[in-house]
Coordinates of C-alpha atoms in Angstrom, one line a residue:
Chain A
X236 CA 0.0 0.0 0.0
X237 CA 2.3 2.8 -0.9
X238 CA 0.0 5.4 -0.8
X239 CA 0.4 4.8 3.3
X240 CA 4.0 6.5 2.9
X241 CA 2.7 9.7 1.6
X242 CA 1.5 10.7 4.8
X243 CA 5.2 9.6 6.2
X244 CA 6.6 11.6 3.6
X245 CA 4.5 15.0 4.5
X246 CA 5.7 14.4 8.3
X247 CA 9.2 13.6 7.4
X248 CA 9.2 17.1 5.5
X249 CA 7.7 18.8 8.1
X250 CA 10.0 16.8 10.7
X251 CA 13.1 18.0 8.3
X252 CA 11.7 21.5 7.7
X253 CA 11.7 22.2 11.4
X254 CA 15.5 22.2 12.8
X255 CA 16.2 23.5 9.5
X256 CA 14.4 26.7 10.1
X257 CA 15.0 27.1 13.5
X258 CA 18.9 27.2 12.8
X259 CA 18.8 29.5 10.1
X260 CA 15.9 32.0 12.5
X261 CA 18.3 31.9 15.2
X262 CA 21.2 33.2 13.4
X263 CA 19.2 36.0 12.2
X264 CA 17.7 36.9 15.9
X265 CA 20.8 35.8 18.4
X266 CA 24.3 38.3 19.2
X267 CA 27.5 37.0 17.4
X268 CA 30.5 38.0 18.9
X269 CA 33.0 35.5 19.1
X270 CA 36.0 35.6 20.5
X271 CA 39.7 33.5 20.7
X272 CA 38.8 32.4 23.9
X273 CA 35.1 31.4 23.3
X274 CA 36.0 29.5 20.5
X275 CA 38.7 27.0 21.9
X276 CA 37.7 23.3 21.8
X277 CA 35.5 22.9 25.6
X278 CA 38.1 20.8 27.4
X279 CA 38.5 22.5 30.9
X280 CA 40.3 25.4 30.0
X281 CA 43.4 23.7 29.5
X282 CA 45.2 24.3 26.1
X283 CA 43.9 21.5 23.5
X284 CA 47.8 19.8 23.5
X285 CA 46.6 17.5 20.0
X286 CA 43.7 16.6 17.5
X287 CA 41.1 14.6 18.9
X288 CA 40.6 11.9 16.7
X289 CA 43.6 10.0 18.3
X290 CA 43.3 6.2 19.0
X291 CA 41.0 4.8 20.8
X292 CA 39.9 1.4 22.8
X293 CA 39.8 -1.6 20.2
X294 CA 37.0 -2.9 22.2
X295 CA 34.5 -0.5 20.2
X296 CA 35.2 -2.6 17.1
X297 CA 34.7 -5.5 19.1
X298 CA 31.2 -4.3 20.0
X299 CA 30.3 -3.3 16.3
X300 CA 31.3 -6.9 15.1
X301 CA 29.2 -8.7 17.6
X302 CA 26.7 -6.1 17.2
X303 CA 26.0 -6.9 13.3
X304 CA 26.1 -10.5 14.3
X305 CA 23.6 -10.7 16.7
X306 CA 21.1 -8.4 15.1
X307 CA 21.2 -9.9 11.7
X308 CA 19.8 -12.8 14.1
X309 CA 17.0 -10.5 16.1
X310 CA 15.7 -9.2 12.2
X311 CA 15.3 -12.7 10.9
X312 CA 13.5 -13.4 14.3
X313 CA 10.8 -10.5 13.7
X314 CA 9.0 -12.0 10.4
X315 CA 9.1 -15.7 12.1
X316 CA 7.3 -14.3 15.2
X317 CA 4.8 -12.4 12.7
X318 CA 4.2 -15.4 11.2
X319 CA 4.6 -17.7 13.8
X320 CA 0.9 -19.4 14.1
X321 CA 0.9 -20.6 10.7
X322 CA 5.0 -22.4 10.8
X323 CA 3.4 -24.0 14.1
X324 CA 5.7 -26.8 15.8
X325 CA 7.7 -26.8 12.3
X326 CA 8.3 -23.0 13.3
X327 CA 9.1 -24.1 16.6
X328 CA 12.0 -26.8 15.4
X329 CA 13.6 -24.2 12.9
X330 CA 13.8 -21.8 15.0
X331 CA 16.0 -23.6 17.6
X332 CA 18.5 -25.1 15.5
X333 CA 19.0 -21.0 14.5
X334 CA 19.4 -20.3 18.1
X335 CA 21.6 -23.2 19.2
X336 CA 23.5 -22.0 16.4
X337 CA 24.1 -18.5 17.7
X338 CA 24.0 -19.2 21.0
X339 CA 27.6 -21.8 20.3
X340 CA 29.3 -18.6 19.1
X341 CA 27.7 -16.5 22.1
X342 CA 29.7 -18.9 24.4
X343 CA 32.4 -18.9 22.4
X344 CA 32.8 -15.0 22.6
X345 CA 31.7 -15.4 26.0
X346 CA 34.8 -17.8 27.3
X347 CA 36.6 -15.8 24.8
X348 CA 36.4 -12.5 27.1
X349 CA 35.0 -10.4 24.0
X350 CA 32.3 -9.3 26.3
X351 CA 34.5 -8.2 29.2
X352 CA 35.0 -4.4 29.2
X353 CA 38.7 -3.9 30.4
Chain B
X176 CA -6.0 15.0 -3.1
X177 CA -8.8 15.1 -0.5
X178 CA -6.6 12.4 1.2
X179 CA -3.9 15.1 0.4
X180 CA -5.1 17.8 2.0
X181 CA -6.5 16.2 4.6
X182 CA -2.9 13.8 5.6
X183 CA -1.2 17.3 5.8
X184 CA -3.6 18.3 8.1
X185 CA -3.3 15.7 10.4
X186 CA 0.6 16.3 10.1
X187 CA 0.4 19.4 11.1
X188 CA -2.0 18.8 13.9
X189 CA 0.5 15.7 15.2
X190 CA 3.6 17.7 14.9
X191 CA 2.2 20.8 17.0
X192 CA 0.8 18.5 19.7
X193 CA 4.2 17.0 19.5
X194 CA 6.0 20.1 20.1
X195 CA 4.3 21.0 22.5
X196 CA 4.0 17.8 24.5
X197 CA 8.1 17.9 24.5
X198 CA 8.4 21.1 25.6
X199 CA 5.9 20.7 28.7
X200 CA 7.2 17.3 29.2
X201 CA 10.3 19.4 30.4
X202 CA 8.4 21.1 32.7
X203 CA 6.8 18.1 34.2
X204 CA 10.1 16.3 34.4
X205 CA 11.6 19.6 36.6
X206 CA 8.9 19.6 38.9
X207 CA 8.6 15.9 39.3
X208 CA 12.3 15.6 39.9
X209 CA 12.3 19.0 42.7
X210 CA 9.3 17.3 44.1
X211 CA 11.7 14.3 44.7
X212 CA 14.2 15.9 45.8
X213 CA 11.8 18.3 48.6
X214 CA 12.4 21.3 45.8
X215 CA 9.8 23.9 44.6
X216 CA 11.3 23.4 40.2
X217 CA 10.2 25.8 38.1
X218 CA 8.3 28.4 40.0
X219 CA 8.9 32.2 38.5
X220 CA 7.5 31.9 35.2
X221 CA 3.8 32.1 35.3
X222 CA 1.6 30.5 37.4
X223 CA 3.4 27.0 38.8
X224 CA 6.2 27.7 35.9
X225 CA 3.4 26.7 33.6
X226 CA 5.2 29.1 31.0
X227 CA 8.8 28.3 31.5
X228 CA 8.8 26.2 28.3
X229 CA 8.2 29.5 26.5
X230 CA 10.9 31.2 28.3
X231 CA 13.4 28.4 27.8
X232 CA 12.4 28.7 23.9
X233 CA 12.6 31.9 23.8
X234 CA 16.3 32.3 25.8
X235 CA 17.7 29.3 23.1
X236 CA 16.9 31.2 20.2
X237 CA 18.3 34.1 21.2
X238 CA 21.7 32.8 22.7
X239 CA 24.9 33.0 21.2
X240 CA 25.3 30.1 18.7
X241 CA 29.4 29.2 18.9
X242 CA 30.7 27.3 16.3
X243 CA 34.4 26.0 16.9
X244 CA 36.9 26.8 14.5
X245 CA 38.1 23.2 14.8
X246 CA 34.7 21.8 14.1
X247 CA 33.9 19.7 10.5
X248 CA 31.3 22.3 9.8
X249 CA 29.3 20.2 7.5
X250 CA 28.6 17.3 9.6
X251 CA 28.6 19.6 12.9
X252 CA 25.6 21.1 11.1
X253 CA 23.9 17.7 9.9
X254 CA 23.8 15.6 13.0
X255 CA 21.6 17.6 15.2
X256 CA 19.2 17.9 12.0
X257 CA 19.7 14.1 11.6
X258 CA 18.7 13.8 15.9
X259 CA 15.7 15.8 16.0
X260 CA 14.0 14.8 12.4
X261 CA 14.6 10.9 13.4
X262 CA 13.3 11.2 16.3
X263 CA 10.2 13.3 15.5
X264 CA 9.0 10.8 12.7
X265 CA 8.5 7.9 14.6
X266 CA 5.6 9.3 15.9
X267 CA 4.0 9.3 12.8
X268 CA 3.1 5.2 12.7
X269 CA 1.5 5.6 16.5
X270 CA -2.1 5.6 16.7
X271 CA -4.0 7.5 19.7
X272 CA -7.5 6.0 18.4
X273 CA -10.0 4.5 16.4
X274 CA -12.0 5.6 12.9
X275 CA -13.2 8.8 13.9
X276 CA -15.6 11.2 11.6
X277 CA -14.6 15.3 11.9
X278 CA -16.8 17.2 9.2
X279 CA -17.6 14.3 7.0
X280 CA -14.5 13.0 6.7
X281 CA -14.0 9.8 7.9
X282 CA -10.1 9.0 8.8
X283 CA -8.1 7.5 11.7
X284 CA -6.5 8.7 14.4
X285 CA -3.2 7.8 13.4
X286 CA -1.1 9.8 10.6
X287 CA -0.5 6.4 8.8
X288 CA -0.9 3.3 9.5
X289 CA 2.1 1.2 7.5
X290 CA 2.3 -2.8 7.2
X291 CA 5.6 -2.4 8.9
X292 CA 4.9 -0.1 11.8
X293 CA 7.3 -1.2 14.1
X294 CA 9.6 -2.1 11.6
X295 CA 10.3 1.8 10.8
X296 CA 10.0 2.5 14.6
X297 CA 13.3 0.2 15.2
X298 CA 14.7 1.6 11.7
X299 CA 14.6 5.2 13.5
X300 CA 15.8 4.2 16.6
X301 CA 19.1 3.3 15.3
X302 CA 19.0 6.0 12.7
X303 CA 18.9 8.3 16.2
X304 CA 22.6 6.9 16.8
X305 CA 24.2 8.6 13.4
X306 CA 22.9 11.7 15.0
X307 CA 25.3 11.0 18.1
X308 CA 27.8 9.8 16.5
X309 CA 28.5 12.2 14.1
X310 CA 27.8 15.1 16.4
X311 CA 30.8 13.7 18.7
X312 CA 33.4 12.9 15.8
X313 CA 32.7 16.3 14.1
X314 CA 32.9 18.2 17.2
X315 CA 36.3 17.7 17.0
X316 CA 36.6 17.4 21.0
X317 CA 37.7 14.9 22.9
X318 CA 35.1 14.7 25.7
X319 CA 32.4 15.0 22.7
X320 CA 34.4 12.2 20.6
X321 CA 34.3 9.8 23.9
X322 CA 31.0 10.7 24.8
X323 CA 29.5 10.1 20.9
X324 CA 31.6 6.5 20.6
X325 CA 30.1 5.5 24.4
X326 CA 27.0 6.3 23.4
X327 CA 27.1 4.6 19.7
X328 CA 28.5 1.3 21.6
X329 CA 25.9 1.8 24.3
X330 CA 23.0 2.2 21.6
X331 CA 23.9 -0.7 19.2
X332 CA 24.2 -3.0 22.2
X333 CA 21.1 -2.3 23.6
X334 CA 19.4 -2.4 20.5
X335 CA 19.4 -6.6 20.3
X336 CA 17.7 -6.9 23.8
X337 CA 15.3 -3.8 22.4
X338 CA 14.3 -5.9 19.4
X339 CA 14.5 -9.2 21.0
X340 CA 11.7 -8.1 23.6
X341 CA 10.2 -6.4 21.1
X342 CA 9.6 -10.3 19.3
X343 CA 8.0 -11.8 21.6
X344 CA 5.0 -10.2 21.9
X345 CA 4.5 -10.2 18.1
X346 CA 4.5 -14.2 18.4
X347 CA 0.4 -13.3 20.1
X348 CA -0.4 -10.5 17.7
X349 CA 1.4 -11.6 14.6
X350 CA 1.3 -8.6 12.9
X351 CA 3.7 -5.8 12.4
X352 CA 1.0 -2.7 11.7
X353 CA 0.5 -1.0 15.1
X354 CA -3.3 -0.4 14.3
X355 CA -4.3 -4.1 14.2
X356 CA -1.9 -4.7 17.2
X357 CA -4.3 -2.6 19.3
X358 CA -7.0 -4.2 17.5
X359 CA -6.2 -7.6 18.5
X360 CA -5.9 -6.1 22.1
X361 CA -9.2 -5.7 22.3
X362 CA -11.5 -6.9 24.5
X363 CA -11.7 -8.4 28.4
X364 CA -11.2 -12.0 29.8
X365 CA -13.0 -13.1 33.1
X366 CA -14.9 -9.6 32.3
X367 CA -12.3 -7.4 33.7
X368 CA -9.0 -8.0 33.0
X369 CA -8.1 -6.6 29.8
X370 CA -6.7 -8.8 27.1
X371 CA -3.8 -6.3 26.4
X372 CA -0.3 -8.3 25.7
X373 CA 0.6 -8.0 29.0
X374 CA -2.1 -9.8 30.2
X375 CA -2.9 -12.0 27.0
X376 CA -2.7 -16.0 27.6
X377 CA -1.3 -18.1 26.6
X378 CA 2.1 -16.0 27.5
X379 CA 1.4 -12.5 29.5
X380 CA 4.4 -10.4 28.5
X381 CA 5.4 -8.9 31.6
X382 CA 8.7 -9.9 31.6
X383 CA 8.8 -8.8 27.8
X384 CA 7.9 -5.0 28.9
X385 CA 10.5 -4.8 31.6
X386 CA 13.2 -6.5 29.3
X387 CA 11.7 -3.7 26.5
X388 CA 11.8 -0.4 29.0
X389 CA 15.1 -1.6 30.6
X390 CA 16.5 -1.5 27.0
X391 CA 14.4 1.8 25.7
X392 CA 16.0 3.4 29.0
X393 CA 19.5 2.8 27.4
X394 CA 18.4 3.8 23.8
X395 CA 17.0 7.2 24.8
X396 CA 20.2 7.7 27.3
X397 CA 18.2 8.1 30.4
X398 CA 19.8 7.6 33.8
X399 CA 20.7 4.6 34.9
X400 CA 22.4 4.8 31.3
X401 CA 23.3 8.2 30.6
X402 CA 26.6 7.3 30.2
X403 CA 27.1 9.7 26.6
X404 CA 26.8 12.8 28.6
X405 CA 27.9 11.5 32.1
X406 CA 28.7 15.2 33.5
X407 CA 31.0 14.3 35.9
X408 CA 33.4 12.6 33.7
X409 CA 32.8 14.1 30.1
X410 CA 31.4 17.3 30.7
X411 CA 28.1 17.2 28.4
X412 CA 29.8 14.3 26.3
X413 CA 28.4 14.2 22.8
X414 CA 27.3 17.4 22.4
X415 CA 29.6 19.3 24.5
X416 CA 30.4 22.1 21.6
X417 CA 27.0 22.5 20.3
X418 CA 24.9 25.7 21.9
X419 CA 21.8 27.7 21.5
X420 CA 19.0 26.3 18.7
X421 CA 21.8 23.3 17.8
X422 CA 21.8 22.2 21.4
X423 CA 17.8 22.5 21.6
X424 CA 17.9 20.5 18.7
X425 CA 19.9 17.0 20.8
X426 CA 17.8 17.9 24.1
X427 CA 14.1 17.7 21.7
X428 CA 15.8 14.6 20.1
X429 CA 16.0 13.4 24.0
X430 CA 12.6 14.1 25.0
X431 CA 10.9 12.9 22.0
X432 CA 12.9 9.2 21.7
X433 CA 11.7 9.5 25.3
X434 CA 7.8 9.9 24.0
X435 CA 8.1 7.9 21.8
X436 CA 9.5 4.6 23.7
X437 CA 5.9 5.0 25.9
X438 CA 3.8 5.9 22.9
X439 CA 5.1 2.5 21.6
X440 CA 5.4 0.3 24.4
X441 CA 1.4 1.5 25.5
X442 CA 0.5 0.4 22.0
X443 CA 2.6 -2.8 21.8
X444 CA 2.2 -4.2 25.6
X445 CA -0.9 -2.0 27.1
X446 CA -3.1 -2.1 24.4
X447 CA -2.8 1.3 22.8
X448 CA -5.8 3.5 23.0
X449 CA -8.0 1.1 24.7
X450 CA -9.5 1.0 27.7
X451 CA -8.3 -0.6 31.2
X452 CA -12.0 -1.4 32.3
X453 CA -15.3 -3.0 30.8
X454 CA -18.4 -0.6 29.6
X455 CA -20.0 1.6 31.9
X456 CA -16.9 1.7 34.3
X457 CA -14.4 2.3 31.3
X458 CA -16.4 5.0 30.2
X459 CA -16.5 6.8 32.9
X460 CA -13.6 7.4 34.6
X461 CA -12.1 10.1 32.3
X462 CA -15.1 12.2 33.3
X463 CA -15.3 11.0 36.9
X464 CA -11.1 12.1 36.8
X465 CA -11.8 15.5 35.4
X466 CA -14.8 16.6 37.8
X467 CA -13.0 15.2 40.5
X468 CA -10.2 17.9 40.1
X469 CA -12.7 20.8 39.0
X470 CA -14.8 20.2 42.2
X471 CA -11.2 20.2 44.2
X472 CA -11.3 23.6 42.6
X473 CA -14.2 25.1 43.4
X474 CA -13.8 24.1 46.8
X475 CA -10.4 25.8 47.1
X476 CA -11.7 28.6 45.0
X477 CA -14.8 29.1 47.4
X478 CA -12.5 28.8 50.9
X479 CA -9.5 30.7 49.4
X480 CA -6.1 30.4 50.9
X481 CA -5.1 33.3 48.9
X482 CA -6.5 36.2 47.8
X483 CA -6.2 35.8 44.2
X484 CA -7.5 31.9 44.7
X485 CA -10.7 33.2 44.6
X486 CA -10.8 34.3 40.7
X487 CA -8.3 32.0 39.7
X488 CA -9.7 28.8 41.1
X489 CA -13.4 29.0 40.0
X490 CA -12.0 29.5 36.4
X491 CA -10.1 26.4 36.5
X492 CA -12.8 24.5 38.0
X493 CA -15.2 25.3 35.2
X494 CA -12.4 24.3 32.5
X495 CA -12.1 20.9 34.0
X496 CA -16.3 20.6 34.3
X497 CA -15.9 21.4 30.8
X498 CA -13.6 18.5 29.7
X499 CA -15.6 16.2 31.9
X500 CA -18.3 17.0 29.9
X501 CA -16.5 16.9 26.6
X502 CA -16.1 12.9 27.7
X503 CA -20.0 12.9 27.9
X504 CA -21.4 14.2 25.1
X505 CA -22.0 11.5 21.9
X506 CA -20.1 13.6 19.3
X507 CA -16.7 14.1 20.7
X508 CA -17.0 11.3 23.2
X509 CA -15.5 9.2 20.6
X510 CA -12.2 11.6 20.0
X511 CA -11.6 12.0 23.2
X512 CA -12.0 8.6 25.2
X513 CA -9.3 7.3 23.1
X514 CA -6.6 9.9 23.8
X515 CA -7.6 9.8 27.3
X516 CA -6.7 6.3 27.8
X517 CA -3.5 6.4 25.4
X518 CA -2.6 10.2 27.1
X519 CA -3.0 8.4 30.2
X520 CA -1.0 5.3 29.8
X521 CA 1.5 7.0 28.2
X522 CA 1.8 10.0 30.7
X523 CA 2.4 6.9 32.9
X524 CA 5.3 5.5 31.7
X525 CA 6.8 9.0 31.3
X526 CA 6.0 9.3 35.0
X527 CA 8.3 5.9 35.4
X528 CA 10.9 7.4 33.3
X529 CA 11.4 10.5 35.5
X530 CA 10.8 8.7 38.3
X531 CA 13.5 6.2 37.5
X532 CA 15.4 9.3 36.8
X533 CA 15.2 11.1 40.1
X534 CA 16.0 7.6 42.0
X535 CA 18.7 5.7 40.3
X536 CA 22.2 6.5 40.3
X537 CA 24.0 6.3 36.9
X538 CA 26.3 2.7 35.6
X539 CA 29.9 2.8 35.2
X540 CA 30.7 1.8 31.7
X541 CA 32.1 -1.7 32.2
X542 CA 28.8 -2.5 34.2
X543 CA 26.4 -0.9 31.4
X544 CA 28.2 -3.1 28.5
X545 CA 28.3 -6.3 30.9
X546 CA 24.9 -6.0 31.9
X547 CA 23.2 -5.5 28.6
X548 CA 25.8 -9.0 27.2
X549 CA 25.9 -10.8 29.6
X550 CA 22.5 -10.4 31.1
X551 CA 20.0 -8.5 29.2
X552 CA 20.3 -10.0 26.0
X553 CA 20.5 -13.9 27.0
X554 CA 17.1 -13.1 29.5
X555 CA 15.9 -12.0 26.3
X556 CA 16.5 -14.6 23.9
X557 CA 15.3 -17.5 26.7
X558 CA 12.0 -15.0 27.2
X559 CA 11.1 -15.2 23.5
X560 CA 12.2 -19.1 23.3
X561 CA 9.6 -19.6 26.2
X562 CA 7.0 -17.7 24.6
X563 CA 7.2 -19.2 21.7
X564 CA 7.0 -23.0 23.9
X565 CA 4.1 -21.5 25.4
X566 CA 2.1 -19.7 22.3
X567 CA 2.9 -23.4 20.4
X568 CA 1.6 -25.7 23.3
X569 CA -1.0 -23.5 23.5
X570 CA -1.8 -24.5 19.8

């Protein structure tokens, strides 16, 4: 039924519209004066010493990975539950062998310590 | 282009209620949380501080907007545009009632009603993360950068247990269009208890809606899990460079995620627009609620406590005699039941949300990730694996 998304389409533009205007109104009504002091980086008044986009904890990749892993899994789980009273036990049986599937490599990065935040 | 006309109306009509539910949602959430913690909140402004919303719109717009040389302008721009229009649009799929007929024109009270609902819910949700993430790598800071890759981590793990929850009370309704959930809600068994998913055999989902709120706490970054912008450690986190409008834009982004995690999980667990009790009893109570609080009133307003009680009172006492009888009379009976119930179940949970937020002390980081890994999402998965048991034993 696409003519369902027009209405989405009308809100999004609205929805869009919105922070767009309000930016652009405030810089016409609000003071600008800046100043070298107002426009160092916020870091406790202490001069910025190097860029910010320096290393960081590996352990954010590790989340991503596991992340795309594991929800791949929860979207193929949201049609079977939306059609889960017509698969019946069959649904039922598939279902598991998925899970037991996932759940192996859940203990494996379990034992593994990928879920430990150091 | 009747349907036109009339779908950019209701747009309209949603998106001002919206804004204006957000912006008093901030004033409840003050109070609320001064009321907590033996405070008066908002009190200059008006009547209560009933107009400090204006006066907090009015001092953004009008504050200096600072944008740091160091910033990567483009994307410092785009992702509090990309926070607040995400957020807004998943509104759009809720519905807050039935068919309703204004001025011959029959339509629902929904803005759309799409065979994927809370598909495009989720879909929003984690489009609500870009905004974060982008705002703290283009700030070009590195409390924002911290605070924006916390709070990416934080969202994308907490999203399984999120949509997990989410599953297992689809396995009863088995369908994804948020209308015909609240349509399948419908009804009572034994005569009064409501047959809302909660409740529903063969599986009552009570366990789902804790797993689900627990998670929806972490995806709006409420405290307990407000790690992104944990003050004490990274200052204002992700958005720690962004001021005036650009900043209103991340707190509206807040407050409406906020909205719309109780718009959905009324609809989804508590059976939408519906009401908690059969016939007469249902019926009643929204008026019963509203001439309860005019005759308060009027009895205030006749024994005043203050001088100017005795004008002020009587006025309010006739405004809420008037809504009680908007609930009465045939025509608008039918508008305004529904949006009671769905107002109040949703004003509820909101209640919960401050409430959790003026109790609860905030995770450390290690704790937040282990508890939504190790604990959340296998509760989760087990939850949905017994549901389903049950739903197929039940045949």
């Amino acid at each position: 039924m696409p003519e369902g998304y027009v209405p989405l389409f009308i809100f999004l533009a609205v929805a869009i519209l919105f922070p767009v205007v309000a930016l652009i109104l405030a810089k016409y009504i609000r003071p600008d004066v800046p100043s070298r002091v107002k426009l160092e980086a916020y870091e406790c008044g202490i001069q910025t010493a190097s860029d910010s986009r320096a290393r960081y904890t590996v352990r954010f990749y590790i989340i991503a990975i596991l992340f795309v892993i594991f929800d791949v899994e929860a979207i193929f789980l949201l049609p079977w539950a939306v059609r889960y009273q017509v698969l019946g036990w069959f649904g039922v049986a598939e279902v598991a062998v998925f899970l037991v599937v996932l759940a192996v490599g859940y203990v494996w990065a379990y034992k593994k310590g990928a879920l430990e935040w150091i | 282009m009747e349907f036109f006309i009339v779908s950019t109306i209701k747009a309209l009509l949603v998106f001002f209620v919206l804004m204006t539910t957000l912006a008093y949602l901030q004033w409840v959430e003050r109070k609320v949380i001064a009321h907590i913690q033996l405070r008066q909140g908002p009190y200059r402004v008006g009547p209560h501080g009933l107009l400090q919303p204006l006066a907090d719109v009015i001092k953004l717009i009008t504050k200096e907007g600072i944008v740091p040389p160091h910033v990567n302008k483009f994307f410092y721009f785009l992702a509090p545009i990309i926070a607040v229009s995400m957020s807004l649009i998943a509104i759009s799929v809720i519905p807050f009632g039935g068919e309703i007929e204004v001025f011959g024109i029959t339509t629902h009270m929904q803005l759309t009603d799409l065979n994927i609902g809370l598909l495009l819910v989720l879909a929003l949700a984690s489009m609500g993360t870009y905004g974060i993430a982008l705002a703290g790598w283009a700030s070009n800071n590195k409390y924002s950068l911290l605070g924006g890759l916390r709070s990416s981590a934080q969202m994308v793990s907490y999203e399984l247990p999120l949509s997990l929850a989410i599953a297992s009370p689809l396995l009863l309704l088995n369908t994804l269009s948020l209308r015909e959930m609240v349509t399948q809600q419908e009804g009572f068994m034994l005569g009064f208890l409501p047959n809302w998913t909660i409740f529903q055999g063969p599986a009552p989902q009570l366990v789902g809606m804790v797993l689900f709120l627990i998670a929806a706490f972490a995806e709006t970054n409420r405290i307990p899990f407000d790690l992104p912008e944990a003050e004490t450690e990274l200052v204002a986190g992700f958005h720690a460079e962004y001021s005036s409008m650009k900043f209103a834009a991340f707190f509206m982004a807040e407050y409406s995620n906020m909205l719309t995690a109780a718009a959905v999980t009324t609809t989804v667990f508590l059976g939408g627009w519906l009401p908690a009790l059969p016939g007469m009893a249902g019926d009643l109570i929204a008026p019963a609620v509203f001439a309860t609080g005019g005759a308060v009133c009027l009895y205030h307003g006749l024994n005043p406590a203050r001088k100017r009680d005795k004008y002020t009172l009587p006025v309010f006492a006739l405004v809420f005699f008037g809504l009680a009888a908007l609930f009465l009379a045939p025509p608008l009976k039918d508008i305004a039941m529904p949006l009671f119930w769905f107002g109040a179940k949703t004003g509820a949970l909101l209640f919960v949300f401050i409430w959790i937020r003026g109790t609860l002390p905030r995770f450390r980081y290690d704790q937040l990730m282990g508890f939504c890994w190790k604990f959340l999402f296998p509760v989760a998965v087990l939850h949905l694996l017994a549901t389903a048991l049950l739903v197929a034993l039940a045949g």
